[in-house]
mmCIF file with all atom_site columns, C-alpha atoms in Angstrom:
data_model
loop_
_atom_site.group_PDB
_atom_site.id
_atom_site.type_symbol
_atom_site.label_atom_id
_atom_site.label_alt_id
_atom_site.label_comp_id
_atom_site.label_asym_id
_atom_site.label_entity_id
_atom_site.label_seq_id
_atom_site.pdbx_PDB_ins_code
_atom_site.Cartn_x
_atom_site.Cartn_y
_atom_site.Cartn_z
_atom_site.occupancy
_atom_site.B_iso_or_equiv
_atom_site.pdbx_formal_charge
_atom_site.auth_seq_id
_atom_site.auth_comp_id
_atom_site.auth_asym_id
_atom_site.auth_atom_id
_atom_site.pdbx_PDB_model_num
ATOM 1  C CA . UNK A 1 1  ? -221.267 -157.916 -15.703 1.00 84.00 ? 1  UNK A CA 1
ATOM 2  C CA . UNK A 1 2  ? -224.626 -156.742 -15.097 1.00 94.00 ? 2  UNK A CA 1
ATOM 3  C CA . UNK A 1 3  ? -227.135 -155.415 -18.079 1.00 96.00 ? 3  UNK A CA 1
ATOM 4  C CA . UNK A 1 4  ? -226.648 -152.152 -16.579 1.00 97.00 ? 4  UNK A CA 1
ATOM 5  C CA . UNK A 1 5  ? -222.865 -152.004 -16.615 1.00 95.00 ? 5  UNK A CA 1
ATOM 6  C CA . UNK A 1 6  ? -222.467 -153.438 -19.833 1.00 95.00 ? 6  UNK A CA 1
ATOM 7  C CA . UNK A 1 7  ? -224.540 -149.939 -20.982 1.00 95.00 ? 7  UNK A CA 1
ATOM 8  C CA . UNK A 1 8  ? -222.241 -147.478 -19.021 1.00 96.00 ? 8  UNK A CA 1
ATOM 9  C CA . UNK A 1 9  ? -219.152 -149.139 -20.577 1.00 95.00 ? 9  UNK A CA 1
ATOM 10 C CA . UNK A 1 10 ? -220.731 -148.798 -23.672 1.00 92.00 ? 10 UNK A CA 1
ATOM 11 C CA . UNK A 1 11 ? -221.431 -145.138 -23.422 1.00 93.00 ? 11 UNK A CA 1
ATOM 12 C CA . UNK A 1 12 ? -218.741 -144.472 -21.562 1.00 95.00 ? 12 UNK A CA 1
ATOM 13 C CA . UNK A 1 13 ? -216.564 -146.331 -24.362 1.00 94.00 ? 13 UNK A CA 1
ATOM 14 C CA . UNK A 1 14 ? -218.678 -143.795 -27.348 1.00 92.00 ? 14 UNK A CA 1
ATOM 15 C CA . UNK A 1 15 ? -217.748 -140.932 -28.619 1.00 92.00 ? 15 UNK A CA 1
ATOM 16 C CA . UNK A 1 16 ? -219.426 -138.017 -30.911 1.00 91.00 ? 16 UNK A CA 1
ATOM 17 C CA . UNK A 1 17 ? -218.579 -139.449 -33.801 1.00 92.00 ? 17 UNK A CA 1
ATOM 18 C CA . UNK A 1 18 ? -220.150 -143.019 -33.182 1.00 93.00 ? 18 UNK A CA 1
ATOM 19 C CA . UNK A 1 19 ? -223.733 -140.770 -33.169 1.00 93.00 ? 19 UNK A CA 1
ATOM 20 C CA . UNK A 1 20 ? -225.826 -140.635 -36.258 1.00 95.00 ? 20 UNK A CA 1
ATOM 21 C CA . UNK A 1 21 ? -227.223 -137.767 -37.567 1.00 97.00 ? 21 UNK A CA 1
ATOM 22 C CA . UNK A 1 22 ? -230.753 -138.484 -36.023 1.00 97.00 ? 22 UNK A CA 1
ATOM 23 C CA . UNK A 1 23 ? -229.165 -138.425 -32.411 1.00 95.00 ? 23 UNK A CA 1
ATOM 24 C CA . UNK A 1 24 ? -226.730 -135.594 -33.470 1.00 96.00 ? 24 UNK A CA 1
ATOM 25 C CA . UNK A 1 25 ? -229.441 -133.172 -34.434 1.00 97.00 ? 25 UNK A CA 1
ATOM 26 C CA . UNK A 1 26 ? -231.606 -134.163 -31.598 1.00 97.00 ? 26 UNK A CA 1
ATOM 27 C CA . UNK A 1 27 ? -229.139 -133.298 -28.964 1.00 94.00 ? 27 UNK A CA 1
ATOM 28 C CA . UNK A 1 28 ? -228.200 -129.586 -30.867 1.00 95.00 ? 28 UNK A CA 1
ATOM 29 C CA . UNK A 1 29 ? -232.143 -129.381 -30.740 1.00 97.00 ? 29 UNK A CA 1
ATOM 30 C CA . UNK A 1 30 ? -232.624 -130.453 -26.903 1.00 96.00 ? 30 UNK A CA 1
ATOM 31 C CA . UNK A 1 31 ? -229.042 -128.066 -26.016 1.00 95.00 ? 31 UNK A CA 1
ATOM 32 C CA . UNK A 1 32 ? -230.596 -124.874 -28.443 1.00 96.00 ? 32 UNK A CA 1
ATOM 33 C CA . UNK A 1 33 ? -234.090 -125.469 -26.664 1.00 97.00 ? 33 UNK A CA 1
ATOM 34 C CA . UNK A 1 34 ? -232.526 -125.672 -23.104 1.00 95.00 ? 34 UNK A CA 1
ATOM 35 C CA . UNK A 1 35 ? -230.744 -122.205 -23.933 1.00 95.00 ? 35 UNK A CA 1
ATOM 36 C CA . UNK A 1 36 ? -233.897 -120.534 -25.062 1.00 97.00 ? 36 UNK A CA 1
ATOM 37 C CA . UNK A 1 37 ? -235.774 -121.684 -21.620 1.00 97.00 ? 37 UNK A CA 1
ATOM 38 C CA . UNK A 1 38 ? -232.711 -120.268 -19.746 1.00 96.00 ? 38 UNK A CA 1
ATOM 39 C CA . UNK A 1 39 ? -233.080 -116.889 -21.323 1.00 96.00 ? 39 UNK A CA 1
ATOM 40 C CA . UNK A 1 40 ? -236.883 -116.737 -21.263 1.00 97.00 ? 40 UNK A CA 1
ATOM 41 C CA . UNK A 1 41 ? -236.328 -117.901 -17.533 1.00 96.00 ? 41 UNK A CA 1
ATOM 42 C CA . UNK A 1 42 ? -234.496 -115.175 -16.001 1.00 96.00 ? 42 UNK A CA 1
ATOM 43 C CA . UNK A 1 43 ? -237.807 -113.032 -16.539 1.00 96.00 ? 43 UNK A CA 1
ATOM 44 C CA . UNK A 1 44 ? -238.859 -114.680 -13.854 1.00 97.00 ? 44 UNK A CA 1
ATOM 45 C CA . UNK A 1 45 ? -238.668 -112.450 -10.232 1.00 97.00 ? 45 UNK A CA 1
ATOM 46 C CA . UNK A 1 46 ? -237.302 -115.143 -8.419  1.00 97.00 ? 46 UNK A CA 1
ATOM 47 C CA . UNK A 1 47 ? -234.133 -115.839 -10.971 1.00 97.00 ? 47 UNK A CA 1
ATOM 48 C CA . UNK A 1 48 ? -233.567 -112.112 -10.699 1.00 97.00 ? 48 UNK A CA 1
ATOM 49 C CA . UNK A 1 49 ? -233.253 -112.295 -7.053  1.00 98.00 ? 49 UNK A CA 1
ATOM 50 C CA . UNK A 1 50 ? -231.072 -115.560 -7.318  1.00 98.00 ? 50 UNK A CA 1
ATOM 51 C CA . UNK A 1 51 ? -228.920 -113.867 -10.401 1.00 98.00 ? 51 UNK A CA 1
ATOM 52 C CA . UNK A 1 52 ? -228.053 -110.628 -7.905  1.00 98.00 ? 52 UNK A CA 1
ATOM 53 C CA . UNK A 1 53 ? -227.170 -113.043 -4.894  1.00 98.00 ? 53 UNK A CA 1
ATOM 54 C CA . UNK A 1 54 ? -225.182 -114.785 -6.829  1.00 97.00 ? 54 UNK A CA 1
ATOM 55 C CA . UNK A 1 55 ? -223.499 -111.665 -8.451  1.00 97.00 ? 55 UNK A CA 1
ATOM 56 C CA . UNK A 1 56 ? -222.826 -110.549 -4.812  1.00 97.00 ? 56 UNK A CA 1
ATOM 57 C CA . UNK A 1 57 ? -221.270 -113.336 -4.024  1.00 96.00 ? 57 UNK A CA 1
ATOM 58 C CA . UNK A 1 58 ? -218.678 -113.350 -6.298  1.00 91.00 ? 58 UNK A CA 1
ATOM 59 C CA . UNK A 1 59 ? -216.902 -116.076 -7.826  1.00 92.00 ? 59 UNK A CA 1
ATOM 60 C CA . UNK A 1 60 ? -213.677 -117.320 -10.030 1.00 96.00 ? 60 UNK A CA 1
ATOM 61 C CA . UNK A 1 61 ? -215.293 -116.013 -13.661 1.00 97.00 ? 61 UNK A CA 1
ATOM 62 C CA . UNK A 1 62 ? -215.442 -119.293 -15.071 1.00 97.00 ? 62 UNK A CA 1
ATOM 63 C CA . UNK A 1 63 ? -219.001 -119.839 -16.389 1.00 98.00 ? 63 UNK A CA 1
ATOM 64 C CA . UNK A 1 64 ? -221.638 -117.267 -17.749 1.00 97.00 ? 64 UNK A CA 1
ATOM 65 C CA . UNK A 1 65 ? -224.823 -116.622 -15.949 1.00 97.00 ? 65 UNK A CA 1
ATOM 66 C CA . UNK A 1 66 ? -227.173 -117.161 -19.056 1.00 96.00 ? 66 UNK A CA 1
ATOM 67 C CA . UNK A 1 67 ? -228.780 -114.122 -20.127 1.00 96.00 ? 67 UNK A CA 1
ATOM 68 C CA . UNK A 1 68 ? -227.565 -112.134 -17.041 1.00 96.00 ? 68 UNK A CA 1
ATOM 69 C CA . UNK A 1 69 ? -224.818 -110.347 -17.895 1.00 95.00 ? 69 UNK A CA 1
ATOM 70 C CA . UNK A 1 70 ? -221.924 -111.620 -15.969 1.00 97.00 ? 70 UNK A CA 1
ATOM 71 C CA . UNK A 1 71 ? -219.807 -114.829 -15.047 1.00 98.00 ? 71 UNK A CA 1
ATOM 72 C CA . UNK A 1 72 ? -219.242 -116.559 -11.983 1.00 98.00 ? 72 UNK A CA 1
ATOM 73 C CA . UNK A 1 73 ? -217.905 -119.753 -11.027 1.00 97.00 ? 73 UNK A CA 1
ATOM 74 C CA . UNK A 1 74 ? -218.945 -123.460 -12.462 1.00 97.00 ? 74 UNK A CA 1
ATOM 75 C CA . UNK A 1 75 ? -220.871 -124.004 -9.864  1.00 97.00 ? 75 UNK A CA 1
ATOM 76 C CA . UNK A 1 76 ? -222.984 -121.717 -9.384  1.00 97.00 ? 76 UNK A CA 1
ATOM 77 C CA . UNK A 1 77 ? -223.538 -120.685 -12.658 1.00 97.00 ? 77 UNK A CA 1
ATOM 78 C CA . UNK A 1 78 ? -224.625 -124.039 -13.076 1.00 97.00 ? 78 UNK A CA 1
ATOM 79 C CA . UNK A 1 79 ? -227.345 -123.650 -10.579 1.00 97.00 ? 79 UNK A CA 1
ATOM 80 C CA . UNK A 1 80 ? -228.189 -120.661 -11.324 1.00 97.00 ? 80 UNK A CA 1
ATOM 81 C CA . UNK A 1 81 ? -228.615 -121.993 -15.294 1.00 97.00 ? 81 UNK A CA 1
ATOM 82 C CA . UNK A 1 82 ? -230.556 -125.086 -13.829 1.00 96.00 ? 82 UNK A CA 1
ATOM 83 C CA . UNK A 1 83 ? -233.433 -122.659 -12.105 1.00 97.00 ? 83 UNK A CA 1
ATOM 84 C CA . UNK A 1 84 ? -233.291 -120.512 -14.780 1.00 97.00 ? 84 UNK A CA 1
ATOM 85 C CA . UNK A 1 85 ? -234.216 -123.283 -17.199 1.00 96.00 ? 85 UNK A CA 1
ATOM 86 C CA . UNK A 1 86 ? -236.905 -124.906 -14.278 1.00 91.00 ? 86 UNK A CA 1
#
């Protein structure tokens, strides 16, 4: 098996708990930080625009629109998220 492989079984093979507390606060840190950029993001014009189209458009209510006000399905809230926090 390849060097690369060997590391995806390996992570794919770890869980939570096999983290120390370095890497476990880091990664509440990056996820807390990636919120906050989210919510400052949809002050931006364009994330408004993208956050009514993809009000308009519906969708199973599965995932919230950060800081918008509303759910909408995985996917899209997802993409939505992702500009918001670009």
């Amino acid at each position: 098996m390849s060097i690369t492989g060997e590391l995806c079984t390996r992570i794919v093979r770890s869980g939570f708990a096999d983290l120390g507390e370095p890497a476990k606060a880091a990664a509440r840190r990056l996820v807390l930080d990636g919120i906050a950029i989210a919510v400052a993001g949809t002050e931006e014009e364009a994330i408004g625009i993208l956050a009514a189209h993809t009000r308009e458009r519906g969708g199973k209510p599965e995932a919230t629109a950060i800081a918008c006000g509303f759910k909408t399905d995985a996917v899209s809230a997802a993409a939505l998220n992702g500009a918001a926090m670009h």
